[in-house]
């Protein structure tokens, strides 16, 4: 680290662990239109490109889950990331159509927008949010 450089803690990458990588890959490609490609490295790892570099947001990775289903004894459980969407109702429908589940129906956040929690095909929880400053 360079002397004098201040680093502010913030999310710079996310990882999704999956029991069935192909199924998870298909889910995220079909629901959100993400580009998911196998990494050139030695471990089985897939790079997730969520959008254009000039747009806000981060990219991530997809890997085989270690230790079985998510739970207290699983070395890699979950870290909730929220995905911005233009229309929450449309995406809640797409999520269910592609094998995901809604775990908390959409709710308002006053002055911010609508949010909901869902499970992907690998039982990972994630959030989706539709910005809408008019929400009361």
C-alpha atoms as a printed R data frame, in Angstrom:
    type eleno elety resid chain resno       x       y       z
1   ATOM     1    CA   UNK     A     1   0.000   0.000   0.000
2   ATOM     2    CA   UNK     A     2   1.276   3.438  -0.921
3   ATOM     3    CA   UNK     A     3   2.154   5.788   1.907
4   ATOM     4    CA   UNK     A     4  -0.556   8.431   2.419
5   ATOM     5    CA   UNK     A     5  -3.287   6.605   0.468
6   ATOM     6    CA   UNK     A     6  -6.514   6.394   2.432
7   ATOM     7    CA   UNK     A     7  -8.761   3.444   1.647
8   ATOM     8    CA   UNK     A     8 -12.435   3.728   2.518
9   ATOM     9    CA   UNK     A     9 -14.045   0.348   3.228
10  ATOM    10    CA   UNK     A    10 -16.708  -0.382   0.590
11  ATOM    11    CA   UNK     A    11 -17.953  -3.323  -1.385
12  ATOM    12    CA   UNK     A    12 -15.663  -3.778  -4.405
13  ATOM    13    CA   UNK     A    13 -16.521  -7.362  -5.435
14  ATOM    14    CA   UNK     A    14 -19.093  -9.993  -4.563
15  ATOM    15    CA   UNK     A    15 -19.104 -13.778  -4.772
16  ATOM    16    CA   UNK     A    16 -21.977 -16.171  -5.191
17  ATOM    17    CA   UNK     A    17 -21.407 -19.729  -4.022
18  ATOM    18    CA   UNK     A    18 -23.488 -22.442  -5.662
19  ATOM    19    CA   UNK     A    19 -24.158 -26.142  -5.273
20  ATOM    20    CA   UNK     A    20 -24.857 -26.290  -9.007
21  ATOM    21    CA   UNK     A    21 -22.773 -23.660 -10.810
22  ATOM    22    CA   UNK     A    22 -24.422 -24.221 -14.224
23  ATOM    23    CA   UNK     A    23 -27.896 -23.740 -12.733
24  ATOM    24    CA   UNK     A    24 -26.840 -20.566 -10.885
25  ATOM    25    CA   UNK     A    25 -25.115 -19.222 -14.006
26  ATOM    26    CA   UNK     A    26 -28.280 -19.748 -16.043
27  ATOM    27    CA   UNK     A    27 -30.425 -18.095 -13.341
28  ATOM    28    CA   UNK     A    28 -28.363 -14.885 -13.149
29  ATOM    29    CA   UNK     A    29 -27.871 -14.662 -16.929
30  ATOM    30    CA   UNK     A    30 -31.577 -15.107 -17.649
31  ATOM    31    CA   UNK     A    31 -32.958 -12.945 -14.830
32  ATOM    32    CA   UNK     A    32 -30.489 -10.031 -14.837
33  ATOM    33    CA   UNK     A    33 -28.728 -10.380 -18.206
34  ATOM    34    CA   UNK     A    34 -25.296 -10.674 -16.566
35  ATOM    35    CA   UNK     A    35 -22.340 -12.016 -18.549
36  ATOM    36    CA   UNK     A    36 -20.741 -14.956 -16.720
37  ATOM    37    CA   UNK     A    37 -17.532 -16.505 -18.061
38  ATOM    38    CA   UNK     A    38 -15.094 -19.098 -16.778
39  ATOM    39    CA   UNK     A    39 -11.932 -17.564 -15.320
40  ATOM    40    CA   UNK     A    40  -8.585 -18.494 -16.788
41  ATOM    41    CA   UNK     A    41  -7.143 -19.271 -13.342
42  ATOM    42    CA   UNK     A    42  -6.439 -22.716 -11.930
43  ATOM    43    CA   UNK     A    43  -9.471 -22.933  -9.640
44  ATOM    44    CA   UNK     A    44 -13.019 -23.372 -10.904
45  ATOM    45    CA   UNK     A    45 -14.236 -19.785 -10.870
46  ATOM    46    CA   UNK     A    46 -16.511 -17.743 -13.094
47  ATOM    47    CA   UNK     A    47 -16.283 -13.957 -13.518
48  ATOM    48    CA   UNK     A    48 -19.577 -12.053 -13.386
49  ATOM    49    CA   UNK     A    49 -19.857  -8.836 -15.409
50  ATOM    50    CA   UNK     A    50 -22.998  -7.030 -14.200
51  ATOM    51    CA   UNK     A    51 -22.916  -4.069 -16.595
52  ATOM    52    CA   UNK     A    52 -20.861  -1.476 -18.416
53  ATOM    53    CA   UNK     A    53 -17.657  -0.253 -16.747
54  ATOM    54    CA   UNK     A    54 -18.773   3.395 -16.992
55  ATOM    55    CA   UNK     A    55 -21.992   2.711 -15.048
56  ATOM    56    CA   UNK     A    56 -22.155   2.541 -11.231
57  ATOM    57    CA   UNK     A    57 -21.945  -0.907  -9.700
58  ATOM    58    CA   UNK     A    58 -19.548  -3.766  -9.109
59  ATOM    59    CA   UNK     A    59 -18.734  -7.085 -10.725
60  ATOM    60    CA   UNK     A    60 -18.297 -10.383  -8.954
61  ATOM    61    CA   UNK     A    61 -17.612 -14.069  -9.134
62  ATOM    62    CA   UNK     A    62 -19.365 -17.423  -9.062
63  ATOM    63    CA   UNK     A    63 -17.846 -20.524  -7.504
64  ATOM    64    CA   UNK     A    64 -18.730 -24.015  -6.307
65  ATOM    65    CA   UNK     A    65 -20.036 -23.917  -2.720
66  ATOM    66    CA   UNK     A    66 -17.764 -25.596  -0.184
67  ATOM    67    CA   UNK     A    67 -19.325 -27.714   2.554
68  ATOM    68    CA   UNK     A    68 -22.897 -28.309   1.367
69  ATOM    69    CA   UNK     A    69 -26.005 -26.202   1.824
70  ATOM    70    CA   UNK     A    70 -25.862 -22.744   3.447
71  ATOM    71    CA   UNK     A    71 -26.075 -22.854   7.237
72  ATOM    72    CA   UNK     A    72 -24.148 -22.446  10.457
73  ATOM    73    CA   UNK     A    73 -21.679 -25.250   9.581
74  ATOM    74    CA   UNK     A    74 -21.043 -24.111   5.998
75  ATOM    75    CA   UNK     A    75 -17.689 -22.354   5.606
76  ATOM    76    CA   UNK     A    76 -19.140 -19.994   2.988
77  ATOM    77    CA   UNK     A    77 -22.731 -19.030   3.752
78  ATOM    78    CA   UNK     A    78 -24.021 -15.850   2.218
79  ATOM    79    CA   UNK     A    79 -23.492 -12.114   2.062
80  ATOM    80    CA   UNK     A    80 -26.548 -10.131   1.045
81  ATOM    81    CA   UNK     A    81 -25.990  -7.917  -1.957
82  ATOM    82    CA   UNK     A    82 -28.758  -5.763  -3.386
83  ATOM    83    CA   UNK     A    83 -29.286  -5.484  -7.128
84  ATOM    84    CA   UNK     A    84 -30.802  -2.320  -8.588
85  ATOM    85    CA   UNK     A    85 -33.671  -3.005 -11.003
86  ATOM    86    CA   UNK     A    86 -35.821  -0.670 -13.112
87  ATOM    87    CA   UNK     A    87 -39.127  -2.424 -12.287
88  ATOM    88    CA   UNK     A    88 -39.335  -4.507  -9.092
89  ATOM    89    CA   UNK     A    89 -42.601  -6.264 -10.022
90  ATOM    90    CA   UNK     A    90 -41.184  -7.394 -13.362
91  ATOM    91    CA   UNK     A    91 -38.046  -8.771 -11.696
92  ATOM    92    CA   UNK     A    92 -39.934 -10.524  -8.892
93  ATOM    93    CA   UNK     A    93 -41.867 -12.333 -11.608
94  ATOM    94    CA   UNK     A    94 -38.691 -13.177 -13.580
95  ATOM    95    CA   UNK     A    95 -36.974 -14.491 -10.460
96  ATOM    96    CA   UNK     A    96 -39.821 -16.907  -9.753
97  ATOM    97    CA   UNK     A    97 -40.105 -17.921 -13.422
98  ATOM    98    CA   UNK     A    98 -36.431 -18.957 -13.430
99  ATOM    99    CA   UNK     A    99 -36.522 -21.043 -10.239
100 ATOM   100    CA   UNK     A   100 -35.895 -18.411  -7.571
101 ATOM   101    CA   UNK     A   101 -38.162 -17.573  -4.635
102 ATOM   102    CA   UNK     A   102 -39.357 -14.360  -3.055
103 ATOM   103    CA   UNK     A   103 -38.583 -14.516   0.680
104 ATOM   104    CA   UNK     A   104 -39.850 -11.021   1.537
105 ATOM   105    CA   UNK     A   105 -42.399  -9.306  -0.686
106 ATOM   106    CA   UNK     A   106 -41.674  -5.777  -1.900
107 ATOM   107    CA   UNK     A   107 -41.757  -3.074   0.742
108 ATOM   108    CA   UNK     A   108 -41.338   0.689   0.587
109 ATOM   109    CA   UNK     A   109 -38.389   2.640   1.916
110 ATOM   110    CA   UNK     A   110 -39.668   6.176   2.255
111 ATOM   111    CA   UNK     A   111 -37.959   8.558  -0.160
112 ATOM   112    CA   UNK     A   112 -35.701   5.772  -1.504
113 ATOM   113    CA   UNK     A   113 -37.713   3.135  -3.346
114 ATOM   114    CA   UNK     A   114 -39.045  -0.420  -3.218
115 ATOM   115    CA   UNK     A   115 -37.082  -3.444  -2.037
116 ATOM   116    CA   UNK     A   116 -37.572  -7.201  -1.637
117 ATOM   117    CA   UNK     A   117 -35.491 -10.233  -0.680
118 ATOM   118    CA   UNK     A   118 -35.248 -13.365  -2.787
119 ATOM   119    CA   UNK     A   119 -33.455 -16.707  -2.993
120 ATOM   120    CA   UNK     A   120 -31.626 -17.843  -6.096
121 ATOM   121    CA   UNK     A   121 -31.621 -21.465  -7.274
122 ATOM   122    CA   UNK     A   122 -28.736 -22.197  -4.851
123 ATOM   123    CA   UNK     A   123 -30.531 -20.880  -1.731
124 ATOM   124    CA   UNK     A   124 -28.450 -17.678  -1.620
125 ATOM   125    CA   UNK     A   125 -30.408 -14.647  -0.417
126 ATOM   126    CA   UNK     A   126 -30.144 -11.380  -2.324
127 ATOM   127    CA   UNK     A   127 -32.021  -8.112  -2.407
128 ATOM   128    CA   UNK     A   128 -33.514  -6.193  -5.296
129 ATOM   129    CA   UNK     A   129 -34.383  -2.499  -5.228
130 ATOM   130    CA   UNK     A   130 -36.249  -0.170  -7.548
131 ATOM   131    CA   UNK     A   131 -35.256   3.435  -6.893
132 ATOM   132    CA   UNK     A   132 -38.293   5.730  -6.462
133 ATOM   133    CA   UNK     A   133 -37.876   8.888  -4.365
134 ATOM   134    CA   UNK     A   134 -41.657   9.460  -4.383
135 ATOM   135    CA   UNK     A   135 -42.304   6.390  -2.190
136 ATOM   136    CA   UNK     A   136 -43.996   7.369   1.081
